[in-house]
CSV table of C-alpha atoms in Angstrom, one decimal:
chain,number,residue,atom,x,y,z
T,20,MET,CA,-67.0,29.1,-6.7
T,21,SER,CA,-64.6,27.2,-4.6
T,22,LEU,CA,-63.7,27.5,-0.9
T,23,ILE,CA,-60.0,27.9,-0.1
T,24,LEU,CA,-59.2,25.6,2.8
T,25,GLY,CA,-55.6,26.7,3.4
T,26,ASN,CA,-52.2,25.2,2.6
T,27,GLU,CA,-52.5,21.9,4.5
T,28,LEU,CA,-54.4,18.7,3.7
T,29,PRO,CA,-57.6,18.2,5.8
T,30,ASP,CA,-58.2,14.9,7.5
T,31,ARG,CA,-60.4,13.6,4.7
T,32,ALA,CA,-57.6,14.2,2.2
T,33,MET,CA,-55.0,12.6,4.5
T,34,ASN,CA,-57.3,9.5,4.7
T,35,TYR,CA,-58.0,9.4,1.0
T,36,LEU,CA,-54.4,9.9,-0.2
T,37,GLN,CA,-53.1,6.4,0.4
T,38,VAL,CA,-51.6,4.1,-2.3
T,39,GLY,CA,-54.3,2.7,-4.5
T,40,ARG,CA,-56.5,5.7,-4.6
T,41,LEU,CA,-56.9,7.4,-7.9
T,42,VAL,CA,-56.1,11.1,-8.3
T,43,ILE,CA,-55.8,13.2,-11.4
T,44,MET,CA,-52.5,15.1,-11.7
T,45,ALA,CA,-52.2,18.2,-13.9
T,46,THR,CA,-48.8,19.3,-15.1
T,47,VAL,CA,-47.7,21.9,-17.6
T,48,ASP,CA,-46.0,20.8,-20.8
T,49,GLU,CA,-43.2,22.5,-22.7
T,50,GLN,CA,-45.7,24.6,-24.7
T,51,GLY,CA,-47.3,25.8,-21.5
T,52,ARG,CA,-50.4,23.7,-22.0
T,53,PRO,CA,-52.0,21.6,-19.3
T,54,ASP,CA,-51.5,17.9,-19.3
T,55,THR,CA,-53.4,15.5,-17.0
T,56,ALA,CA,-52.8,11.9,-16.0
T,57,PRO,CA,-54.4,9.5,-13.6
T,58,ILE,CA,-52.1,8.5,-10.7
T,59,SER,CA,-52.9,5.7,-8.3
T,60,TRP,CA,-49.5,5.3,-6.5
T,61,VAL,CA,-49.9,8.3,-4.2
T,62,THR,CA,-49.4,8.8,-0.5
T,63,ALA,CA,-49.8,11.7,1.9
T,64,ILE,CA,-46.6,11.9,3.9
T,65,ASP,CA,-47.9,14.7,6.2
T,66,ARG,CA,-50.3,17.6,5.8
T,67,SER,CA,-48.0,19.5,3.5
T,68,THR,CA,-46.3,16.7,1.5
T,69,ILE,CA,-47.5,14.2,-1.0
T,70,ARG,CA,-45.4,11.6,-2.8
T,71,LEU,CA,-46.3,9.7,-5.9
T,72,ALA,CA,-44.6,7.2,-8.3
T,73,VAL,CA,-44.7,7.6,-12.1
T,74,SER,CA,-42.8,6.1,-14.9
T,75,PRO,CA,-39.8,8.2,-16.1
T,76,GLN,CA,-41.1,7.6,-19.6
T,77,VAL,CA,-44.4,9.5,-19.2
T,78,SER,CA,-45.2,13.1,-19.9
T,79,THR,CA,-46.0,13.8,-16.2
T,80,TYR,CA,-42.4,13.0,-15.3
T,81,LYS,CA,-40.9,15.1,-18.1
T,82,ASN,CA,-43.3,18.0,-17.5
T,83,VAL,CA,-42.3,18.2,-13.8
T,84,LEU,CA,-38.7,18.4,-14.8
T,85,GLY,CA,-39.5,21.5,-17.0
T,86,ASN,CA,-42.2,23.2,-14.8
T,87,ASN,CA,-42.8,22.2,-11.2
T,88,ASN,CA,-46.3,23.7,-11.0
T,89,VAL,CA,-48.9,20.9,-10.5
T,90,MET,CA,-52.4,20.3,-9.4
T,91,LEU,CA,-54.0,17.2,-8.0
T,92,ALA,CA,-57.7,16.6,-8.2
T,93,LEU,CA,-59.3,14.3,-5.6
T,94,ILE,CA,-62.8,13.3,-6.7
T,95,GLY,CA,-64.3,10.6,-4.5
T,96,GLY,CA,-64.6,9.6,-0.9
T,97,ALA,CA,-67.4,12.3,-0.5
T,98,MET,CA,-65.1,15.1,-1.6
T,99,THR,CA,-64.1,17.2,-4.5
T,100,LEU,CA,-60.7,18.8,-3.7
T,101,SER,CA,-58.0,20.5,-5.7
T,102,ILE,CA,-54.5,20.7,-4.4
T,103,LYS,CA,-52.0,23.1,-5.9
T,104,GLY,CA,-48.3,22.5,-5.3
T,105,ARG,CA,-44.7,22.4,-6.4
T,106,ALA,CA,-43.3,19.1,-7.5
T,107,THR,CA,-39.8,17.9,-7.2
T,108,VAL,CA,-38.3,14.6,-8.6
T,109,LEU,CA,-36.8,13.0,-5.6
T,110,SER,CA,-35.4,10.0,-7.6
T,111,SER,CA,-35.5,8.7,-11.1
T,112,GLY,CA,-35.8,5.2,-9.8
T,113,MET,CA,-37.0,3.2,-6.8
T,114,GLU,CA,-34.9,0.2,-5.6
T,115,GLU,CA,-37.9,-1.4,-4.0
T,116,VAL,CA,-39.9,-1.5,-7.2
T,117,PRO,CA,-38.9,-4.1,-9.9
T,118,PHE,CA,-39.5,-1.8,-12.9
T,119,PRO,CA,-38.6,1.9,-13.6
T,120,MET,CA,-40.5,4.2,-11.4
T,121,ALA,CA,-39.6,7.7,-10.4
T,122,MET,CA,-40.5,9.3,-7.0
T,123,ILE,CA,-42.1,12.8,-7.1
T,124,GLU,CA,-42.8,14.9,-4.1
T,125,VAL,CA,-45.4,17.6,-4.1
T,126,ALA,CA,-45.2,20.5,-1.6
T,127,VAL,CA,-48.8,21.5,-0.9
T,128,GLU,CA,-49.4,25.3,-1.5
T,129,GLU,CA,-53.2,25.5,-1.6
T,130,VAL,CA,-56.1,23.2,-0.9
T,131,LYS,CA,-59.6,24.2,-2.2
T,132,ASP,CA,-63.0,22.6,-1.8
T,133,ASP,CA,-64.5,22.5,-5.3
T,134,SER,CA,-67.8,21.0,-4.1
T,135,ILE,CA,-69.4,24.4,-4.1
T,136,ILE,CA,-70.6,25.0,-7.6
T,137,GLY,CA,-72.4,28.4,-7.1
T,138,ARG,CA,-74.9,30.3,-5.1
T,139,GLY,CA,-78.6,29.7,-4.9
T,140,ALA,CA,-81.3,32.4,-5.1
T,141,GLU,CA,-80.9,33.4,-1.4
T,142,GLY,CA,-77.1,33.5,-1.7
T,143,GLU,CA,-76.6,30.2,0.0
T,144,PRO,CA,-73.8,27.9,-1.3
T,145,VAL,CA,-75.0,25.1,-3.7
T,146,ARG,CA,-72.9,21.9,-3.5
T,147,TRP,CA,-72.5,19.2,-6.1
T,148,GLU,CA,-74.7,16.9,-4.0
T,149,ASP,CA,-77.5,19.5,-4.0
T,150,ARG,CA,-77.6,19.7,-7.8
T,151,ARG,CA,-79.4,16.3,-8.2
T,152,ARG,CA,-82.2,17.5,-6.1
T,153,SER,CA,-82.8,20.5,-8.3
T,154,VAL,CA,-82.0,19.5,-11.8
T,155,SER,CA,-81.2,16.3,-13.7
T,156,ASP,CA,-78.0,15.6,-15.6
T,157,ILE,CA,-80.2,14.9,-18.7
T,158,ARG,CA,-81.8,18.3,-18.5
T,159,VAL,CA,-78.4,20.0,-18.4
T,160,ALA,CA,-77.1,17.8,-21.3
T,161,ASN,CA,-80.2,18.7,-23.4
T,162,ALA,CA,-79.6,22.4,-22.7
T,163,LEU,CA,-76.0,22.1,-23.7
T,164,ARG,CA,-76.9,20.3,-26.9
T,165,SER,CA,-79.6,22.7,-28.0
T,166,ALA,CA,-77.6,25.9,-27.4
T,167,ALA,CA,-76.4,27.7,-30.6
T,168,SER,CA,-72.7,27.2,-31.3
T,169,LEU,CA,-70.4,30.2,-31.4
T,170,ASP,CA,-70.0,29.7,-35.2
T,171,GLY,CA,-73.8,29.7,-35.6
T,172,LEU,CA,-74.1,32.8,-33.5
T,173,ALA,CA,-71.4,34.7,-35.5
T,174,THR,CA,-73.3,33.8,-38.7
T,175,GLU,CA,-76.6,35.1,-37.2
T,176,LEU,CA,-74.9,38.3,-36.1
T,177,ALA,CA,-73.3,38.9,-39.5
T,178,ALA,CA,-76.7,38.4,-41.2
T,179,GLN,CA,-78.4,41.1,-39.1
T,180,PRO,CA,-78.7,44.6,-40.7
T,181,SER,CA,-76.2,47.2,-39.7
T,182,TYR,CA,-77.5,50.4,-38.0
T,183,ASP,CA,-74.4,52.4,-38.7
T,184,ASP,CA,-75.7,53.6,-42.1
């Protein structure tokens, strides 16, 4: 349950997106599968443009050449944002950097606030920070571990008598 903020970076993202801040970038590989990578050389140029540096040897670079659909995840600085965009390789090298680094530019298409994780009993939004007040991570982890697997559930269903006869 996310909240679409529009197609421009809000102030908090502009402040966060400076070189040295870690973001997760998702690209699409040649088989159409998602591929993620941590990126720390990233800068917001303006509210609709983000530039980042990556090695031309990594899958992120190669994936952008084949499919320009990308997503950046910003988790930190009191925010959880996802940024959809279209990536373009501006250069395969950067003269100012003493080792091979490519420059990629992302045109922002959509920004969404992922801090809303659902709705409460009264329909009010529940944010990530609210969850700790209502349930512990250990309690959720225990519930995940104790749930029957799909394989186990399929075996249980197959063992039940059929009512078609």
